[in-house]
mmCIF file of C-alpha atoms in Angstrom:
data_model
loop_
_atom_site.group_PDB
_atom_site.id
_atom_site.type_symbol
_atom_site.label_atom_id
_atom_site.label_comp_id
_atom_site.label_asym_id
_atom_site.label_seq_id
_atom_site.Cartn_x
_atom_site.Cartn_y
_atom_site.Cartn_z
ATOM 1 C CA MET A 25 5.774 -24.525 -29.017
ATOM 2 C CA GLY A 26 7.990 -22.494 -26.684
ATOM 3 C CA LEU A 27 10.150 -21.047 -29.464
ATOM 4 C CA VAL A 28 7.099 -20.169 -31.578
ATOM 5 C CA THR A 29 5.425 -18.588 -28.566
ATOM 6 C CA ARG A 30 8.419 -16.372 -27.751
ATOM 7 C CA ASP A 31 8.669 -15.384 -31.393
ATOM 8 C CA HIS A 32 5.089 -14.205 -31.849
ATOM 9 C CA ILE A 33 4.905 -12.487 -28.455
ATOM 10 C CA ARG A 34 8.027 -10.493 -29.244
ATOM 11 C CA HIS A 35 6.862 -9.763 -32.791
ATOM 12 C CA ASN A 36 3.386 -8.599 -31.760
ATOM 13 C CA ARG A 37 4.709 -6.529 -28.850
ATOM 14 C CA ALA A 38 7.001 -4.664 -31.239
ATOM 15 C CA PHE A 39 4.107 -4.149 -33.659
ATOM 16 C CA TRP A 40 1.784 -2.698 -31.013
ATOM 17 C CA ASP A 41 4.472 -0.530 -29.441
ATOM 18 C CA ALA A 42 5.090 0.979 -32.881
ATOM 19 C CA ASP A 43 1.410 1.192 -33.888
ATOM 20 C CA ALA A 44 -0.245 2.227 -30.618
ATOM 21 C CA ASP A 45 -0.221 5.980 -31.283
ATOM 22 C CA ALA A 46 -1.736 5.639 -34.754
ATOM 23 C CA TYR A 47 -4.253 3.069 -33.512
ATOM 24 C CA GLN A 48 -5.476 5.279 -30.684
ATOM 25 C CA GLU A 49 -5.657 8.307 -32.963
ATOM 26 C CA LEU A 50 -7.854 6.370 -35.406
ATOM 27 C CA HIS A 51 -9.988 4.308 -33.013
ATOM 28 C CA GLY A 52 -9.508 5.668 -29.496
ATOM 29 C CA GLU A 53 -12.232 8.311 -29.497
ATOM 30 C CA GLU A 54 -14.851 5.852 -30.727
ATOM 31 C CA LEU A 55 -13.783 3.232 -28.183
ATOM 32 C CA ALA A 56 -13.778 5.702 -25.304
ATOM 33 C CA HIS A 57 -17.226 7.161 -25.947
ATOM 34 C CA ALA A 58 -19.163 4.182 -27.291
ATOM 35 C CA PRO A 59 -21.504 2.876 -24.567
ATOM 36 C CA LEU A 60 -19.770 -0.501 -24.100
ATOM 37 C CA ALA A 61 -19.913 -1.758 -27.671
ATOM 38 C CA TRP A 62 -18.568 -4.969 -29.190
ATOM 39 C CA GLY A 63 -16.607 -5.768 -32.303
ATOM 40 C CA VAL A 64 -15.660 -3.914 -35.432
ATOM 41 C CA TRP A 65 -19.219 -2.598 -35.928
ATOM 42 C CA ARG A 66 -19.609 -1.467 -32.275
ATOM 43 C CA ILE A 67 -22.788 -3.365 -31.375
ATOM 44 C CA PRO A 68 -23.885 -2.164 -27.889
ATOM 45 C CA GLU A 69 -23.530 -4.426 -24.866
ATOM 46 C CA SER A 70 -27.027 -3.250 -23.898
ATOM 47 C CA GLU A 71 -28.296 -4.999 -27.035
ATOM 48 C CA LEU A 72 -26.179 -8.154 -26.797
ATOM 49 C CA GLY A 73 -26.093 -8.716 -23.014
ATOM 50 C CA VAL A 74 -22.758 -10.536 -23.021
ATOM 51 C CA LEU A 75 -21.298 -9.404 -19.682
ATOM 52 C CA GLY A 76 -24.458 -8.598 -17.752
ATOM 53 C CA ASP A 77 -24.228 -6.811 -14.406
ATOM 54 C CA VAL A 78 -20.591 -6.082 -13.543
ATOM 55 C CA ALA A 79 -21.094 -4.111 -10.319
ATOM 56 C CA GLY A 80 -18.902 -5.449 -7.538
ATOM 57 C CA ARG A 81 -17.167 -7.933 -9.856
ATOM 58 C CA ASP A 82 -13.422 -8.448 -10.206
ATOM 59 C CA VAL A 83 -12.830 -8.158 -13.959
ATOM 60 C CA LEU A 84 -9.705 -8.902 -16.007
ATOM 61 C CA GLU A 85 -9.386 -7.460 -19.524
ATOM 62 C CA LEU A 86 -6.900 -9.458 -21.614
ATOM 63 C CA GLY A 87 -5.329 -7.148 -24.181
ATOM 64 C CA CYS A 88 -6.790 -3.927 -22.822
ATOM 65 C CA GLY A 89 -5.051 -1.453 -25.132
ATOM 66 C CA ALA A 90 -5.843 2.016 -23.750
ATOM 67 C CA ALA A 91 -8.309 0.409 -21.290
ATOM 68 C CA GLN A 92 -11.398 2.099 -22.734
ATOM 69 C CA TRP A 93 -13.549 -0.929 -21.859
ATOM 70 C CA SER A 94 -12.136 -1.205 -18.328
ATOM 71 C CA ILE A 95 -12.727 2.497 -17.680
ATOM 72 C CA LEU A 96 -16.365 2.186 -18.739
ATOM 73 C CA LEU A 97 -16.797 -0.953 -16.613
ATOM 74 C CA ALA A 98 -15.264 0.807 -13.589
ATOM 75 C CA ARG A 99 -17.898 3.511 -13.964
ATOM 76 C CA ARG A 100 -20.501 0.734 -13.700
ATOM 77 C CA GLY A 101 -19.102 -0.464 -10.402
ATOM 78 C CA ALA A 102 -16.675 -3.168 -11.564
ATOM 79 C CA ARG A 103 -13.191 -3.631 -10.119
ATOM 80 C CA PRO A 104 -11.185 -3.937 -13.353
ATOM 81 C CA THR A 105 -7.608 -4.925 -14.080
ATOM 82 C CA GLY A 106 -6.139 -4.267 -17.512
ATOM 83 C CA LEU A 107 -3.436 -6.479 -18.997
ATOM 84 C CA ASP A 108 -1.549 -5.824 -22.220
ATOM 85 C CA SER A 109 1.770 -6.909 -23.737
ATOM 86 C CA SER A 110 2.465 -3.422 -25.179
ATOM 87 C CA GLU A 111 4.039 -0.823 -22.915
ATOM 88 C CA ARG A 112 3.035 1.937 -25.325
ATOM 89 C CA GLN A 113 -0.622 0.888 -25.214
ATOM 90 C CA LEU A 114 -0.481 0.921 -21.419
ATOM 91 C CA GLU A 115 0.943 4.451 -21.504
ATOM 92 C CA HIS A 116 -2.225 5.467 -23.335
ATOM 93 C CA ALA A 117 -4.243 3.549 -20.738
ATOM 94 C CA ARG A 118 -2.576 5.356 -17.825
ATOM 95 C CA ARG A 119 -3.351 8.744 -19.336
ATOM 96 C CA ALA A 120 -6.956 7.764 -20.078
ATOM 97 C CA MET A 121 -7.409 6.415 -16.560
ATOM 98 C CA LEU A 122 -5.982 9.616 -15.056
ATOM 99 C CA ASP A 123 -8.252 11.767 -17.241
ATOM 100 C CA ALA A 124 -11.221 9.681 -16.099
ATOM 101 C CA GLY A 125 -10.316 10.176 -12.427
ATOM 102 C CA LEU A 126 -9.975 6.431 -11.895
ATOM 103 C CA ASP A 127 -7.284 4.173 -10.499
ATOM 104 C CA PHE A 128 -7.063 0.431 -11.150
ATOM 105 C CA PRO A 129 -4.202 -1.983 -11.924
ATOM 106 C CA LEU A 130 -2.593 -2.023 -15.366
ATOM 107 C CA VAL A 131 -0.209 -4.915 -15.952
ATOM 108 C CA LEU A 132 2.422 -5.414 -18.651
ATOM 109 C CA ALA A 133 2.315 -9.136 -19.471
ATOM 110 C CA SER A 134 1.375 -11.699 -22.078
ATOM 111 C CA ALA A 135 -2.061 -13.309 -21.819
ATOM 112 C CA GLU A 136 -0.268 -16.615 -22.343
ATOM 113 C CA SER A 137 1.287 -16.232 -18.884
ATOM 114 C CA VAL A 138 -1.063 -14.243 -16.642
ATOM 115 C CA PRO A 139 0.688 -13.065 -13.439
ATOM 116 C CA PHE A 140 -2.243 -13.630 -11.055
ATOM 117 C CA PRO A 141 -3.116 -16.442 -8.637
ATOM 118 C CA ASP A 142 -5.761 -19.023 -9.392
ATOM 119 C CA ALA A 143 -9.398 -17.948 -8.964
ATOM 120 C CA SER A 144 -8.675 -14.203 -8.880
ATOM 121 C CA PHE A 145 -11.519 -12.920 -11.083
ATOM 122 C CA ASP A 146 -15.257 -13.176 -11.570
ATOM 123 C CA ILE A 147 -15.053 -12.137 -15.237
ATOM 124 C CA VAL A 148 -12.276 -12.465 -17.804
ATOM 125 C CA PHE A 149 -12.990 -10.797 -21.121
ATOM 126 C CA CYS A 150 -11.655 -8.933 -24.137
ATOM 127 C CA ASP A 151 -13.025 -7.246 -27.231
ATOM 128 C CA HIS A 152 -10.701 -8.234 -30.094
ATOM 129 C CA GLY A 153 -7.911 -8.495 -27.560
ATOM 130 C CA ALA A 154 -5.578 -11.279 -26.549
ATOM 131 C CA PHE A 155 -7.421 -14.253 -28.047
ATOM 132 C CA GLY A 156 -6.667 -12.969 -31.545
ATOM 133 C CA TRP A 157 -3.125 -11.769 -30.853
ATOM 134 C CA ALA A 158 -1.831 -14.644 -28.716
ATOM 135 C CA ASP A 159 -2.074 -18.396 -29.057
ATOM 136 C CA PRO A 160 -5.557 -19.439 -27.841
ATOM 137 C CA HIS A 161 -4.179 -22.856 -26.867
ATOM 138 C CA LEU A 162 -2.142 -21.008 -24.218
ATOM 139 C CA VAL A 163 -4.522 -18.128 -23.413
ATOM 140 C CA MET A 164 -7.547 -20.352 -22.741
ATOM 141 C CA PRO A 165 -5.998 -22.348 -19.864
ATOM 142 C CA GLU A 166 -4.720 -19.140 -18.282
ATOM 143 C CA ALA A 167 -8.137 -17.492 -18.527
ATOM 144 C CA ALA A 168 -9.767 -20.576 -16.995
ATOM 145 C CA ARG A 169 -7.156 -20.771 -14.243
ATOM 146 C CA VAL A 170 -7.667 -17.211 -12.966
ATOM 147 C CA LEU A 171 -11.471 -17.459 -13.114
ATOM 148 C CA ARG A 172 -13.422 -18.337 -9.991
ATOM 149 C CA ARG A 173 -15.899 -21.204 -10.106
ATOM 150 C CA GLY A 174 -18.989 -20.059 -11.953
ATOM 151 C CA GLY A 175 -17.009 -17.149 -13.415
ATOM 152 C CA LEU A 176 -17.607 -15.787 -16.902
ATOM 153 C CA LEU A 177 -15.212 -15.853 -19.844
ATOM 154 C CA ALA A 178 -16.350 -13.668 -22.743
ATOM 155 C CA PHE A 179 -14.390 -12.453 -25.729
ATOM 156 C CA SER A 180 -14.846 -11.282 -29.279
ATOM 157 C CA ILE A 181 -12.584 -12.309 -32.110
ATOM 158 C CA THR A 182 -12.685 -12.169 -35.887
ATOM 159 C CA SER A 183 -15.039 -14.936 -37.023
ATOM 160 C CA PRO A 184 -13.432 -17.971 -38.674
ATOM 161 C CA LEU A 185 -15.410 -17.178 -41.830
ATOM 162 C CA ALA A 186 -14.023 -13.641 -41.948
ATOM 163 C CA SER A 187 -10.507 -15.033 -41.540
ATOM 164 C CA LEU A 188 -11.117 -17.200 -44.595
ATOM 165 C CA CYS A 189 -12.595 -14.392 -46.725
ATOM 166 C CA TRP A 190 -10.004 -11.693 -46.039
ATOM 167 C CA HIS A 191 -7.965 -10.966 -49.175
ATOM 168 C CA PRO A 192 -4.263 -10.651 -48.297
ATOM 169 C CA ASP A 193 -3.521 -8.358 -51.260
ATOM 170 C CA THR A 194 -6.408 -5.878 -50.992
ATOM 171 C CA ASP A 195 -6.883 -6.117 -47.187
ATOM 172 C CA LEU A 196 -10.639 -6.321 -47.842
ATOM 173 C CA MET A 197 -13.357 -8.885 -47.182
ATOM 174 C CA GLU A 198 -14.595 -10.704 -50.283
ATOM 175 C CA PRO A 199 -17.415 -13.228 -50.891
ATOM 176 C CA ARG A 200 -14.898 -15.984 -51.638
ATOM 177 C CA LEU A 201 -12.473 -18.116 -49.648
ATOM 178 C CA HIS A 202 -8.794 -17.206 -49.630
ATOM 179 C CA ARG A 203 -7.578 -19.580 -46.892
ATOM 180 C CA ASP A 204 -8.046 -23.228 -46.032
ATOM 181 C CA TYR A 205 -10.406 -23.859 -43.111
ATOM 182 C CA PHE A 206 -8.713 -26.999 -41.842
ATOM 183 C CA GLY A 207 -5.490 -26.230 -40.055
ATOM 184 C CA LEU A 208 -6.430 -22.678 -39.012
ATOM 185 C CA HIS A 209 -4.155 -21.556 -36.204
ATOM 186 C CA ARG A 210 -1.262 -19.128 -36.645
ATOM 187 C CA LEU A 211 -1.922 -16.548 -39.377
ATOM 188 C CA GLU A 212 1.170 -14.730 -40.563
ATOM 189 C CA GLU A 213 0.515 -11.141 -41.635
ATOM 190 C CA PRO A 214 3.098 -8.661 -42.969
ATOM 191 C CA ASP A 215 3.416 -6.782 -39.663
ATOM 192 C CA ALA A 216 2.019 -9.104 -37.005
ATOM 193 C CA VAL A 217 0.836 -12.608 -36.135
ATOM 194 C CA ASN A 218 -2.866 -13.346 -35.633
ATOM 195 C CA PHE A 219 -4.562 -16.514 -34.429
ATOM 196 C CA GLN A 220 -7.741 -18.318 -35.392
ATOM 197 C CA LEU A 221 -9.241 -21.778 -34.921
ATOM 198 C CA PRO A 222 -11.994 -23.793 -36.619
ATOM 199 C CA TYR A 223 -15.293 -23.816 -34.700
ATOM 200 C CA GLY A 224 -14.917 -27.398 -33.541
ATOM 201 C CA GLU A 225 -11.457 -26.733 -32.172
ATOM 202 C CA TRP A 226 -12.731 -23.693 -30.252
ATOM 203 C CA ILE A 227 -15.451 -25.856 -28.682
ATOM 204 C CA ARG A 228 -13.019 -28.596 -27.690
ATOM 205 C CA LEU A 229 -10.619 -25.998 -26.247
ATOM 206 C CA PHE A 230 -13.306 -24.536 -23.979
ATOM 207 C CA ARG A 231 -14.354 -27.963 -22.736
ATOM 208 C CA ARG A 232 -10.771 -29.151 -22.223
ATOM 209 C CA HIS A 233 -10.246 -26.376 -19.687
ATOM 210 C CA GLY A 234 -13.443 -26.756 -17.717
ATOM 211 C CA LEU A 235 -15.547 -24.121 -19.468
ATOM 212 C CA GLU A 236 -19.154 -24.647 -20.515
ATOM 213 C CA ILE A 237 -20.182 -22.611 -23.546
ATOM 214 C CA GLU A 238 -23.283 -20.508 -22.902
ATOM 215 C CA ASP A 239 -23.501 -18.694 -26.209
ATOM 216 C CA LEU A 240 -21.838 -17.828 -29.484
ATOM 217 C CA VAL A 241 -23.052 -14.391 -30.543
ATOM 218 C CA GLU A 242 -22.554 -13.451 -34.192
ATOM 219 C CA PRO A 243 -23.814 -9.854 -34.332
ATOM 220 C CA GLN A 244 -25.195 -8.546 -37.601
ATOM 221 C CA PRO A 245 -24.634 -4.820 -38.141
ATOM 222 C CA GLY A 246 -27.574 -2.670 -39.078
ATOM 223 C CA PRO A 247 -27.840 -1.101 -42.535
ATOM 224 C CA ASP A 248 -26.486 2.223 -41.252
ATOM 225 C CA ALA A 249 -23.662 0.785 -39.145
ATOM 226 C CA ARG A 250 -20.250 2.385 -39.331
ATOM 227 C CA SER A 251 -16.795 1.177 -38.404
ATOM 228 C CA THR A 252 -13.368 2.690 -37.924
ATOM 229 C CA TYR A 253 -11.920 -0.765 -38.671
ATOM 230 C CA TRP A 254 -13.685 -1.838 -41.866
ATOM 231 C CA GLU A 255 -14.295 0.097 -45.046
ATOM 232 C CA PRO A 256 -17.887 1.221 -45.815
ATOM 233 C CA SER A 257 -17.830 -1.077 -48.858
ATOM 234 C CA GLU A 258 -17.410 -4.060 -46.502
ATOM 235 C CA LEU A 259 -20.687 -3.421 -44.667
ATOM 236 C CA GLU A 260 -22.589 -5.430 -47.273
ATOM 237 C CA TRP A 261 -20.303 -8.408 -46.589
ATOM 238 C CA ALA A 262 -20.889 -8.110 -42.819
ATOM 239 C CA ARG A 263 -24.660 -7.932 -43.325
ATOM 240 C CA ARG A 264 -24.531 -11.342 -45.035
ATOM 241 C CA TRP A 265 -21.829 -13.165 -43.052
ATOM 242 C CA PRO A 266 -20.491 -12.813 -39.486
ATOM 243 C CA SER A 267 -17.506 -10.508 -39.086
ATOM 244 C CA ASP A 268 -17.202 -11.187 -35.341
ATOM 245 C CA SER A 269 -17.581 -14.168 -33.043
ATOM 246 C CA ILE A 270 -18.390 -13.354 -29.414
ATOM 247 C CA TRP A 271 -17.897 -16.427 -27.245
ATOM 248 C CA LYS A 272 -19.452 -16.660 -23.799
ATOM 249 C CA ALA A 273 -18.553 -19.501 -21.411
ATOM 250 C CA ARG A 274 -18.814 -20.280 -17.714
ATOM 251 C CA LYS A 275 -16.256 -22.054 -15.509
ATOM 252 C CA ARG A 276 -17.690 -25.260 -14.112
ATOM 253 C CA GLY A 277 -18.581 -25.283 -10.447
#
C-alpha cells in the first residue's frame, strides 16, 4: 500500500501542477462566481442543502484547487482552511484569496496525511476534490480523525455508475458499461490516477471510521443545465443516470 500510495500521490501532483493553469482558465470563472454549486452540473447548495449554515464553523476543504469554494464559504462567515497537493493550484488560490480581500490558511499536503491535530474542524468537505484523486481508504480515516464529534463530512465524487459508463477511447459517457463494478478502486487514466469504490464499500468505509451516513444526494441536472466539464451531448445521459454522488455523514458523538 505504501509504495502504491507514494506513486499515485507523486503522479497526480505532477499532473495538477502541469494542468492547473489550463484547468483554471477553463473552469475557474464558473467556480468563482457560481453561488456555492455542486458537481459537474453546478447544482446550487441552496437547492441541495448539503453543508447548511457554515457561519462560525472551522471548515477544511480537501483538494481545494484555487479555493473558490473556501472563498465563498469565508464570505458566509466560515473559518476555512484549504488543502491541496498541487503547489501550482495553491498559487492560483493565493491570488484569488488576495483579490477577494481574504486571508485564511492554504496548506500543501496530501489528503491521505492531513497535517492537523485530531478534532480540529467542524466540517470537512470537497467538491470533486481529494476523495476522487487520493485513495479513499486513506482519506476517510484522516477526514474522520480531524473532525470534531458531531462534525460533518460532505463530499462529491463521480458516481460509481458514471465510472462504469465512461468510455476510455472517446472520453464520453455512454449508456453501456465499460468497466467491471466489482473490484472498483484505483482507476488508471492516461495522465492521472482516479479512485472509486462500489456503493457497499463506501458504506462500510464510513462506518469503519465512526461516521454515520445522513444522505447520499444524486442530483439530476435540469433540461437546460450546462457544464464546463461535460459535453452538451452528455446532458441526456446525466438526466437519466447520476453523474455525481454527494455523500453526507456525521461523526459519532
